[in-house]
Amino acid sequence: MTLTELRYIVALARERHFGRAAEKCFVSQPTLSVAVKKLEDELGVALFERGGSEVSVTPVGRRIVEQAQRVLEEATTIKHMAEQGKDELAGPLRFGAIYTIGPYLMPQLIPLLHKRSPRMPLLIQENYTVRLAELLKTGELDVVALSLPFAEPGIVTQAVYDEPFRVLMPADHPWARKSRIPATDLCRENLLLLSTGNCFREQVLQTCAGVERATNDSMQQSLEGSSLETIRQMVASGVGITVLPSAAAEGRTIDTRLTAVRPFASPVPSRRVALAWRRSFPRPRAIEVVRQAILACKLAGVTLLPNATSLPAG
Amino acid sequence: MTLTELRYIVALARERHFGRAAEKCFVSQPTLSVAVKKLEDELGVALFERGGSEVSVTPVGRRIVEQAQRVLEEATTIKHMAEQGKDELAGPLRFGAIYTIGPYLMPQLIPLLHKRSPRMPLLIQENYTVRLAELLKTGELDVVALSLPFAEPGIVTQAVYDEPFRVLMPADHPWARKSRIPATDLCRENLLLLSTGNCFREQVLQTCAGVERATNDSMQQSLEGSSLETIRQMVASGVGITVLPSAAAEGRTIDTRLTAVRPFASPVPSRRVALAWRRSFPRPRAIEVVRQAILACKLAGVTLLPNATSLPAG
DNA sequence: TAAAAATACTCCATAGGTATTTTAT
DNA sequence: ATAAAATACCTATGGAGTATTTTTA
């Protein structure tokens, strides 16, 4: 049985004439004749009654032709579905971000993307890098914004911007008088950090104080799952100081009287933020649109990398 | 788009593995691979995401695969319909008979056929020969029982039995003392006939009295649409005599005290009853079953023609 | 390195065309 | 005699196979 054969019998049932039905199908009369006969043989039943100049449909034929129409209709909706799905910028994009990017990027990214690509709603999820990697590989997420380095088989990454770190301290902290803070000074302070699992925690530890510092009991261990915003509140209340990505440190004017933000002295520690997606993800244009939108976001202190090339991670 | 291709993508969506999906479809891996790619090209959209050892279905792909399943299901019901329709003895048979056969044949034929071929109900219709011929040609009837001669293009007939005519008269009619009636005697009697349009009327006129007799005003013209049964009542009430087919004349014991039936003297006038159907009618076995059932009916006085061959009428 | 999908190629079934015959009116 | 469908025959597309290469984890 062939969709073509079904088209033929539907046309023949309509026209009740092999020649005209063949015309309607843009084939020759013998072609249609043979195809109809072939289908009848295959089904083992006569669909049409050929009587001289009269072609009529048998009772079984009528039912089968109706069913054939149904099949053809269902088949054409496949084409419609494909037509709709053709547009890479149509349909939801499942977007993930790590905790230290999401809250500062999404408020700008979402409205911008909604404006630029209104038919592509973002489905957002924040999580740890490792979890995002899982979701990405299992196809539960399409694109992830995270911090390099990131290496997973089958995943490609593309750097989007570099983001310097900043020191956040109580407004009355002695360092507030300095314009730049040397990274090595941090080890003497009570440094508030995110809970384990956040890659930013490790980056701060590595960059500013060396990993061995992490075992020092004098350093404040913040509670599991707490966010940068919680830590900011703690700094404001004078518990200690912390390090934030620039986009998190600035751009929030809530408590400028309680806290002070200072840049690091050179060499300025920073992180490289990138997008990651499956190499095989079939909507590259959707990703490019997201990347351009992120580049257009006003993120305090970041250095854009508009020409970065995507790299196979792993 | 091909039904085969749809089967392939459904299998691939299930197996998430080209090799295994190919096995399930009993084709080689490259065959399935190429076919899927071809469909994707045709639809212009990626249905699957090939990631190394991971094959996943895209969102569009998921919808299309579901739709493909629907198409395939609808297509298999075509096969089921054909399977049901294969049995020529299943499904209703639209049966027509002329007024002078139906009332005497059907009461026997229907229960017999119901017993022999229970899945083939008869849809009965009585009418004039000309009307039955129309219905037969337009496909509104499948088989017709009528009286020969009958010639229509595209219609074949097969004689089933010969039926002698009988004379029906009031019980106190002088002829009731005769055992056989010469046909030529009829012209002197008040002969009750069916209305114009009934072929039996013409047969009686031709056989018994010559056509010119029809114009004789002394002959009783019965009312349009009246039946043999009405005429029988008229005979019983002494209005005149009539001629009946043997199956109509005998086999009814209602009023033996009021009427007498007598055979004709040799040569005995008779009619040949036949089945007629479109040459192209696709259920010859159904017709044969009907013919055999008629042959098995107990019809008074008839001579069965069990070996008559079907003839192209016209 | 191993597994899996894609490619290259070959072959054959068949869908389709043209020309002709058969059939039925 | 005419119109229509069936048949015969040919061609070419493409579906399916095997062998091989490419890719990626």
XYZ file of C-alpha atoms (C1' of nucleotides) in Angstrom:
678
model
C 0.000 0.000 0.000
C 1.292 3.418 -0.935
C 0.159 6.932 -0.155
C 0.202 7.479 -3.902
C -2.123 4.534 -4.431
C -4.452 5.970 -1.809
C -4.437 9.292 -3.617
C -5.320 7.447 -6.801
C -8.318 5.620 -5.379
C -9.607 8.799 -3.743
C -9.396 10.597 -7.068
C -10.988 7.692 -8.887
C -13.832 7.524 -6.392
C -14.408 11.220 -6.930
C -14.179 11.203 -10.714
C -15.661 7.775 -11.413
C -13.513 7.784 -14.528
C -9.963 6.480 -14.901
C -8.909 9.057 -17.459
C -10.139 12.084 -15.533
C -8.846 10.739 -12.240
C -5.440 10.244 -13.850
C -5.464 13.852 -15.042
C -6.288 15.071 -11.559
C -3.314 13.081 -10.279
C -1.059 14.320 -13.089
C -0.301 10.815 -14.309
C -1.284 8.815 -17.349
C -4.390 6.676 -17.428
C -2.481 3.375 -17.530
C -0.393 4.410 -14.547
C -3.466 5.018 -12.445
C -5.164 1.937 -13.824
C -2.256 -0.319 -12.941
C -1.783 1.234 -9.511
C -5.437 0.790 -8.594
C -5.362 -2.793 -9.756
C -2.205 -3.393 -7.751
C -3.814 -2.068 -4.597
C -6.922 -4.143 -5.183
C -4.773 -7.226 -5.614
C -2.856 -6.449 -2.457
C -6.023 -5.908 -0.439
C -7.635 -8.887 -2.099
C -10.864 -7.031 -2.669
C -12.487 -5.108 -5.502
C -12.707 -1.407 -4.700
C -14.251 -0.362 -7.978
C -16.684 -1.899 -10.400
C -15.636 -1.324 -13.985
C -18.692 -1.499 -16.175
C -18.041 -0.307 -19.689
C -18.188 3.456 -19.421
C -19.439 3.365 -15.872
C -17.042 3.181 -12.963
C -18.639 2.763 -9.572
C -17.343 2.204 -6.091
C -18.116 -1.046 -4.301
C -19.456 -0.893 -0.738
C -16.080 -2.018 0.639
C -14.467 0.421 -1.722
C -16.480 3.291 -0.344
C -15.404 2.572 3.204
C -11.788 2.105 2.185
C -11.725 5.275 0.121
C -13.092 7.227 3.071
C -10.426 5.706 5.267
C -7.805 6.512 2.644
C -8.873 10.136 2.766
C -8.377 10.077 6.502
C -4.894 8.625 6.069
C -3.986 11.281 3.535
C -5.279 14.050 5.751
C -3.231 12.777 8.670
C -0.233 12.575 6.380
C -0.593 16.158 5.240
C -0.706 17.384 8.826
C 2.786 15.909 9.092
C 3.798 18.335 6.394
C 2.102 21.175 8.260
C 3.878 20.212 11.446
C 7.189 20.189 9.637
C 6.399 23.558 8.110
C 5.800 25.018 11.535
C 8.876 23.313 12.965
C 11.097 24.568 10.154
C 11.625 27.929 11.774
C 14.475 27.457 14.212
C 13.387 30.605 15.996
C 9.939 29.205 16.651
C 9.197 26.991 19.598
C 10.499 27.103 23.154
C 14.185 27.011 23.923
C 15.121 25.309 27.154
C 17.714 27.504 28.742
C 19.830 26.759 31.806
C 22.157 28.973 33.814
C 24.305 28.555 36.888
C 23.190 30.296 40.059
C 25.811 33.032 39.779
C 24.767 34.031 36.275
C 21.016 33.495 36.098
C 19.762 36.142 38.521
C 21.845 38.881 36.894
C 21.522 37.878 33.268
C 17.923 36.711 32.916
C 16.149 39.937 33.937
C 17.810 41.625 30.978
C 17.958 38.683 28.591
C 14.325 37.614 28.763
C 12.696 40.885 27.654
C 15.381 41.464 25.046
C 14.947 38.025 23.534
C 11.193 38.313 23.722
C 11.500 41.431 21.618
C 14.015 40.047 19.140
C 12.527 36.580 18.751
C 8.972 36.659 20.059
C 8.059 33.186 18.849
C 10.818 31.572 20.903
C 9.925 31.600 24.588
C 12.678 30.686 27.009
C 12.127 27.932 29.534
C 14.516 28.841 32.302
C 16.260 26.684 34.847
C 18.966 27.551 37.341
C 21.195 24.872 38.781
C 24.721 23.747 39.477
C 27.089 23.214 36.572
C 27.146 19.446 37.001
C 23.369 19.204 37.020
C 23.047 21.493 34.024
C 25.541 19.293 32.188
C 23.378 16.238 32.854
C 20.228 17.980 31.691
C 22.030 19.207 28.601
C 23.275 15.761 27.671
C 19.936 14.070 28.227
C 18.293 16.691 26.055
C 16.235 18.202 28.860
C 17.985 21.485 28.254
C 19.023 23.021 24.966
C 21.488 25.752 25.943
C 23.297 26.497 29.152
C 25.096 29.602 30.345
C 27.997 28.664 32.593
C 31.545 29.440 33.492
C 34.553 27.956 31.721
C 36.342 25.648 31.843
C 33.677 23.187 30.917
C 34.395 19.945 29.103
C 31.826 17.329 28.236
C 31.814 14.922 25.343
C 29.348 15.892 22.682
C 29.005 19.401 24.054
C 30.337 22.505 22.389
C 30.902 25.810 24.123
C 31.310 29.347 22.979
C 32.693 32.080 25.183
C 30.451 35.140 25.429
C 32.108 37.470 27.854
C 34.800 37.787 30.499
C 33.614 38.965 33.836
C 36.041 40.377 36.413
C 35.578 39.677 40.116
C 34.879 42.383 42.634
C 35.294 42.637 46.379
C 32.182 43.423 48.362
C 32.670 44.696 51.894
C 30.733 46.540 54.557
C 30.691 50.288 53.864
C 32.664 50.939 56.999
C 35.361 48.379 56.218
C 38.892 49.809 56.232
C 39.434 48.615 52.615
C 36.618 50.844 51.522
C 39.170 53.598 51.403
C 41.344 51.701 48.943
C 40.507 51.947 45.252
C 41.890 48.454 44.374
C 42.239 45.322 46.448
C 45.171 42.893 45.944
C 43.851 39.365 45.710
C 46.433 38.073 48.170
C 44.991 40.274 50.923
C 41.750 38.308 50.994
C 43.157 35.424 52.995
C 43.369 37.541 56.080
C 39.726 38.470 55.961
C 36.571 36.647 56.912
C 35.567 35.576 53.391
C 31.958 34.554 52.858
C 31.586 31.930 50.153
C 28.818 30.058 48.366
C 28.163 26.494 49.344
C 30.080 23.632 47.756
C 28.911 22.747 44.276
C 28.928 26.301 43.014
C 31.837 26.608 40.616
C 32.200 30.243 41.547
C 33.193 29.180 45.055
C 36.133 27.198 43.734
C 37.128 29.980 41.365
C 37.264 32.464 44.193
C 39.228 30.108 46.353
C 41.715 29.254 43.620
C 42.174 32.723 42.305
C 42.313 34.692 45.503
C 43.708 32.530 48.216
C 44.867 29.132 47.082
C 42.930 25.950 47.707
C 44.591 25.162 51.029
C 42.846 28.212 52.391
C 39.575 26.349 52.092
C 40.426 24.159 55.061
C 41.025 27.123 57.307
C 38.332 27.040 59.960
C 38.460 30.744 60.389
C 36.832 31.160 56.997
C 33.108 31.472 57.078
C 31.313 28.550 55.450
C 27.979 29.732 54.225
C 24.926 27.511 54.314
C 24.194 25.011 51.570
C 22.080 26.514 48.828
C 22.499 30.078 49.909
C 22.747 32.568 47.122
C 24.962 35.498 46.311
C 22.119 37.733 47.402
C 22.100 36.109 50.832
C 25.808 36.626 51.077
C 25.398 40.247 50.059
C 22.973 40.707 52.951
C 25.467 39.105 55.284
C 28.200 41.457 54.104
C 25.865 44.408 54.621
C 25.313 43.285 58.182
C 29.051 43.268 58.792
C 29.679 39.518 59.063
C 32.567 39.637 56.593
C 33.534 40.377 53.033
C 33.010 38.453 49.808
C 33.916 38.267 46.177
C 31.293 38.686 43.480
C 31.224 38.604 39.706
C 31.055 42.177 38.495
C 27.538 41.834 37.104
C 26.398 40.698 40.535
C 28.420 43.250 42.447
C 27.269 46.289 40.535
C 23.990 46.991 38.886
C 22.239 46.518 42.208
C 21.899 49.785 44.030
C 19.902 48.464 46.954
C 22.353 49.062 49.755
C 25.119 51.337 48.568
C 25.210 52.913 51.987
C 25.775 49.582 53.719
C 28.293 47.983 51.353
C 31.168 49.081 49.173
C 32.363 47.436 45.953
C 36.026 47.599 45.010
C 37.892 46.147 42.052
C 40.862 43.875 42.423
C 44.375 45.121 41.901
C 46.076 43.695 38.850
C 46.082 40.816 37.989
C 42.309 41.078 38.164
C 40.744 37.658 38.740
C 37.855 36.928 36.432
C 35.769 34.192 34.918
C 34.886 33.447 31.332
C 31.171 32.968 30.773
C 30.151 30.750 27.875
C 27.154 29.129 26.253
C 27.145 25.351 25.983
C 24.933 23.083 23.829
C 24.962 19.685 22.278
C 27.028 19.566 19.122
C 24.042 17.889 17.476
C 21.462 20.430 18.607
C 19.502 21.181 15.451
C 18.736 24.870 16.033
C 22.060 26.678 15.757
C 20.361 29.894 14.715
C 18.383 29.884 17.949
C 21.643 29.712 19.878
C 23.173 32.483 17.849
C 20.197 34.694 18.578
C 20.583 33.997 22.283
C 24.295 34.763 22.123
C 23.715 38.054 20.363
C 21.066 38.942 22.910
C 23.442 38.265 25.775
C 26.098 40.417 24.103
C 23.516 43.184 23.945
C 22.758 42.969 27.656
C 24.186 45.687 29.841
C 26.263 43.654 32.257
C 28.426 45.780 34.485
C 32.163 45.410 34.056
C 32.187 42.570 31.533
C 34.348 42.368 28.439
C 32.329 41.103 25.491
C 33.752 38.422 23.225
C 31.574 38.903 20.144
C 33.880 37.005 17.815
C 34.602 33.976 19.952
C 34.317 30.737 18.007
C 32.494 27.730 19.299
C 34.715 24.956 20.519
C 34.074 21.272 21.017
C 34.235 20.894 24.763
C 35.732 17.671 25.942
C 6.836 10.885 2.129
C 6.298 7.157 2.276
C 4.476 4.878 4.668
C 7.741 2.957 4.882
C 9.585 6.087 5.922
C 6.981 6.730 8.581
C 7.455 3.192 9.870
C 11.175 3.871 10.022
C 10.940 7.047 12.054
C 8.473 5.449 14.448
C 10.863 2.558 14.987
C 13.803 4.917 15.370
C 11.952 7.035 17.892
C 11.205 3.889 19.862
C 14.685 2.383 19.682
C 16.751 5.561 19.718
C 19.332 3.586 17.784
C 19.643 3.275 14.003
C 20.959 -0.283 14.074
C 18.265 -1.674 16.352
C 15.513 0.275 14.603
C 16.710 -1.174 11.300
C 16.530 -4.692 12.742
C 12.984 -4.084 13.925
C 12.093 -2.994 10.406
C 13.938 -5.931 8.842
C 16.197 -3.687 6.792
C 19.861 -2.794 6.950
C 21.147 0.114 8.978
C 22.151 2.192 5.942
C 18.735 1.688 4.393
C 17.008 3.099 7.430
C 19.632 5.806 7.814
C 19.213 7.000 4.254
C 15.428 6.829 4.378
C 15.249 8.889 7.565
C 17.588 11.456 6.128
C 15.522 11.598 2.958
C 12.358 12.269 4.930
C 14.077 14.920 7.005
C 15.290 16.596 3.825
C 11.829 16.444 2.322
C 10.201 17.910 5.423
C 13.052 20.366 5.796
C 13.349 19.751 9.485
C 15.496 17.615 11.778
C 13.440 14.872 13.378
C 16.295 13.276 15.263
C 19.405 14.539 16.967
C 22.368 12.291 16.276
C 24.860 12.683 19.063
C 27.598 10.090 18.903
C 26.038 7.065 20.518
C 22.949 8.974 21.560
C 19.998 9.368 19.257
C 17.239 11.584 20.534
C 14.046 12.941 19.074
C 13.653 16.653 18.530
C 10.492 18.382 19.765
C 9.179 18.643 16.201
C 10.274 15.074 15.677
C 8.243 13.897 18.630
C 5.075 15.492 17.307
C 5.691 14.195 13.806
C 6.448 10.685 14.997
C 3.216 10.654 16.968
C 1.383 11.820 13.893
C 3.150 9.179 11.828
C 1.878 6.533 14.213
C -1.618 7.849 13.692
C -1.176 7.663 9.914
C 0.091 4.092 10.132
C -2.787 3.057 12.362
C -5.306 4.531 9.938
C -3.533 2.736 7.133
C -3.721 -0.630 8.860
C -7.451 -0.230 9.388
C -7.654 -0.125 5.599
C -6.175 -3.599 5.624
C -8.685 -4.675 8.248
C -11.549 -3.278 6.217
C -10.318 -5.146 3.171
C -10.011 -8.307 5.228
C -13.624 -8.001 6.294
C -14.743 -7.134 2.785
C -12.925 -10.094 1.275
C -15.716 -12.518 2.081
C -18.142 -12.228 -0.794
C -20.806 -13.814 1.368
C -20.478 -11.110 4.002
C -22.286 -7.833 3.762
C -25.756 -7.055 2.498
C -26.902 -8.021 -0.968
C -29.382 -5.653 -2.576
C -31.979 -7.857 -4.189
C -34.765 -6.825 -6.495
C -37.717 -8.783 -7.872
C -40.641 -8.014 -10.111
C -44.079 -7.840 -8.501
C -45.152 -11.220 -9.869
C -42.159 -13.053 -8.417
C -41.335 -11.317 -5.135
C -44.395 -12.134 -3.048
C -44.162 -15.846 -3.854
C -40.393 -16.283 -3.832
C -39.190 -14.134 -0.957
C -41.107 -15.820 1.882
C -39.196 -18.982 1.080
C -35.948 -17.477 -0.109
C -35.268 -15.180 2.832
C -35.251 -17.766 5.631
C -33.384 -20.257 3.455
C -30.676 -17.760 2.574
C -30.490 -16.573 6.144
C -29.738 -20.125 7.124
C -27.241 -20.829 4.338
C -25.417 -17.504 4.385
C -26.228 -15.777 7.661
C -23.722 -12.949 7.192
C -25.365 -11.814 3.967
C -28.669 -10.092 4.700
C -30.912 -9.380 1.737
C -32.163 -5.890 1.129
C -35.351 -6.458 -0.814
C -37.109 -4.283 -3.318
C -40.048 -5.033 -5.572
C -40.670 -3.024 -8.692
C -41.335 -3.094 -12.420
C -38.753 -4.621 -14.702
C -37.764 -1.285 -16.207
C -37.236 0.306 -12.802
C -35.279 -2.682 -11.556
C -33.090 -2.435 -14.643
C -32.331 1.196 -13.836
C -31.511 0.426 -10.226
C -29.339 -2.455 -11.331
C -27.379 -0.339 -13.768
C -26.848 2.511 -11.348
C -25.592 0.080 -8.759
C -28.491 0.609 -6.367
C -29.360 -3.058 -6.722
C -27.000 -6.000 -6.992
C -29.208 -8.833 -8.251
C -32.651 -8.885 -9.723
C -35.127 -11.714 -10.232
C -37.210 -11.125 -13.331
C -38.746 -12.715 -16.343
C -36.949 -13.259 -19.636
C -36.456 -11.893 -22.184
C -34.351 -9.194 -20.642
C -31.592 -7.403 -22.517
C -29.530 -4.572 -21.118
C -25.985 -3.625 -21.943
C -23.569 -4.590 -19.197
C -26.094 -6.905 -17.597
C -25.840 -10.678 -17.576
C -28.713 -13.024 -16.862
C -28.977 -16.601 -15.844
C -32.224 -18.573 -16.138
C -33.275 -20.240 -12.897
C -36.581 -21.910 -13.599
C -39.453 -22.144 -16.032
C -42.830 -21.384 -14.599
C -46.033 -22.485 -16.367
C -49.108 -20.289 -16.311
C -52.355 -21.361 -14.697
C -55.942 -20.252 -15.088
C -57.673 -19.011 -11.968
C -61.484 -18.900 -12.023
C -64.376 -18.691 -9.615
C -65.093 -22.128 -8.102
C -68.502 -22.156 -9.760
C -67.162 -21.273 -13.224
C -68.180 -23.765 -15.916
C -64.496 -24.382 -16.784
C -63.928 -25.690 -13.296
C -65.206 -28.972 -14.577
C -62.469 -29.119 -17.242
C -59.071 -30.474 -16.270
C -57.132 -28.410 -18.874
C -57.924 -25.072 -20.466
C -56.940 -24.271 -24.089
C -55.255 -20.875 -24.225
C -57.364 -19.779 -27.175
C -60.536 -20.045 -25.085
C -59.471 -17.164 -22.866
C -60.412 -14.442 -25.328
C -64.058 -15.109 -24.800
C -63.852 -14.628 -21.075
C -63.624 -11.536 -18.899
C -59.859 -11.647 -18.296
C -58.513 -9.671 -15.328
C -55.012 -8.354 -15.937
C -52.333 -6.475 -14.038
C -51.832 -2.829 -14.829
C -49.568 -1.728 -17.656
C -45.889 -1.901 -16.796
C -46.030 -5.409 -15.428
C -44.302 -7.644 -17.909
C -46.532 -10.501 -16.889
C -49.496 -8.603 -18.306
C -47.907 -8.545 -21.741
C -46.892 -12.152 -21.520
C -50.433 -13.198 -20.771
C -51.811 -11.093 -23.579
C -49.308 -12.346 -26.139
C -49.463 -15.964 -25.165
C -53.146 -16.399 -24.636
C -54.969 -14.015 -26.873
C -52.810 -11.970 -29.204
C -51.964 -8.339 -28.639
C -54.915 -6.959 -30.565
C -57.101 -8.421 -27.822
C -55.741 -5.766 -25.504
C -57.759 -3.088 -27.191
C -61.008 -4.969 -26.724
C -63.083 -2.904 -24.330
C -64.891 -5.925 -23.058
C -61.721 -7.010 -21.309
C -61.401 -5.862 -17.745
C -58.588 -3.383 -17.164
C -57.480 -3.611 -13.573
C -56.398 -0.599 -11.632
C -52.891 0.751 -11.830
C -50.621 -0.806 -9.199
C -52.990 -3.546 -8.227
C -51.350 -6.843 -7.415
C -51.961 -10.465 -8.318
C -53.444 -10.870 -4.863
C -55.981 -8.165 -5.547
C -56.871 -9.861 -8.793
C -57.198 -13.177 -6.967
C -59.759 -11.554 -4.655
C -61.601 -10.191 -7.648
C -61.729 -13.641 -9.211
C -62.973 -15.072 -5.926
C -65.790 -12.546 -5.961
C -66.824 -13.678 -9.444
C -65.768 -10.630 -11.493
C -63.879 -12.706 -14.027
C -61.018 -15.084 -14.552
C -57.266 -14.504 -14.701
C -53.982 -16.112 -15.513
C -51.319 -16.555 -12.825
C -47.801 -17.924 -12.694
C -47.975 -21.368 -11.130
C -46.130 -20.321 -7.979
C -48.735 -17.602 -7.452
C -51.684 -19.763 -8.394
C -50.924 -22.643 -6.111
C -49.278 -22.729 -2.746
C -51.952 -20.387 -1.397
C -54.793 -22.313 0.186
C -56.760 -19.312 1.396
C -59.820 -19.615 -0.722
C -59.954 -23.050 -2.348
C -63.692 -23.039 -1.937
C -64.071 -19.774 -3.816
C -61.618 -20.272 -6.695
C -60.372 -23.101 -8.849
C -56.966 -23.415 -10.511
C -56.617 -25.256 -13.770
C -53.601 -25.860 -15.986
C -53.489 -24.895 -19.632
C -53.902 -27.420 -22.358
C -50.804 -28.055 -24.381
C -48.935 -25.947 -25.511
C -48.696 -24.704 -21.930
C -47.769 -21.008 -21.813
C -45.001 -20.240 -19.355
C -42.351 -17.726 -18.464
C -38.655 -18.181 -17.824
C -37.503 -16.616 -14.558
C -33.881 -15.492 -14.372
C -31.424 -13.644 -12.198
C -29.783 -10.553 -13.631
C -26.720 -8.651 -12.400
C -24.052 -6.353 -13.688
C -21.370 -8.213 -15.551
C -18.878 -6.340 -13.388
C -20.519 -7.114 -10.061
C -17.634 -8.237 -7.883
C -19.401 -10.874 -5.765
C -20.237 -13.739 -8.127
C -20.222 -16.243 -5.298
C -22.960 -14.282 -3.581
C -25.087 -14.575 -6.687
C -24.410 -18.270 -6.986
C -25.523 -18.773 -3.399
C -28.734 -16.894 -4.143
C -29.313 -18.980 -7.273
C -28.834 -22.232 -5.405
C -31.177 -21.016 -2.695
C -33.877 -20.208 -5.234
C -33.427 -23.633 -6.795
C -33.985 -25.103 -3.344
C -37.238 -23.207 -2.827
C -40.429 -25.187 -3.175
C -42.193 -23.298 -5.945
C -45.301 -25.023 -7.191
C -45.231 -26.248 -10.766
C -41.872 -24.814 -11.805
C -39.188 -26.636 -13.798
C -35.758 -25.964 -12.310
C -32.874 -25.090 -14.596
C -29.951 -25.891 -12.318
C -27.377 -26.010 -15.106
C -28.338 -22.892 -16.992
C -25.305 -20.790 -17.919
C -25.178 -17.071 -17.441
C -25.580 -15.060 -20.605
C -24.606 -11.505 -21.461
C -27.950 -9.808 -21.835
C -28.092 -7.151 -24.484
C 40.019 2.007 20.017
C 35.427 0.681 19.439
C 30.848 1.548 18.163
C 27.710 3.753 15.440
C 26.082 6.413 11.764
C 27.056 8.231 7.250
C 28.739 7.533 2.597
C 29.741 5.082 -1.809
C 28.403 1.887 -5.024
C 25.662 -1.537 -7.083
C 21.421 -3.872 -8.189
C 16.851 -4.682 -8.915
C 11.949 -3.762 -8.216
C 8.659 -0.835 -9.667
C 6.364 3.565 -10.700
C 5.628 5.837 -14.661
C 5.457 6.693 -19.602
C 4.000 5.468 -24.681
C 1.835 2.523 -27.854
C -1.519 -0.825 -28.563
C -5.226 -4.041 -27.750
C -9.402 -5.368 -25.751
C -13.946 -4.427 -24.310
C -18.472 -2.496 -24.190
C -21.854 0.498 -25.826
C -17.637 2.972 -34.481
C -16.216 5.105 -30.488
C -14.760 5.706 -25.972
C -12.559 3.821 -22.164
C -9.912 0.712 -19.620
C -6.602 -2.949 -19.784
C -2.345 -4.780 -21.516
C 2.430 -4.853 -23.288
C 6.649 -3.078 -23.171
C 10.236 0.131 -22.052
C 12.726 3.478 -19.085
C 14.434 5.483 -15.082
C 13.935 6.544 -10.436
C 14.965 5.153 -6.046
C 14.696 1.602 -2.359
C 17.572 -1.738 -0.484
C 21.689 -4.272 -0.214
C 27.101 -4.734 0.877
C 31.359 -2.655 1.717
C 33.701 1.175 3.474
C 34.638 5.535 5.620
C 33.877 8.971 8.976
C 32.870 10.418 13.431
C 32.847 10.584 18.301
C 33.056 9.089 22.880
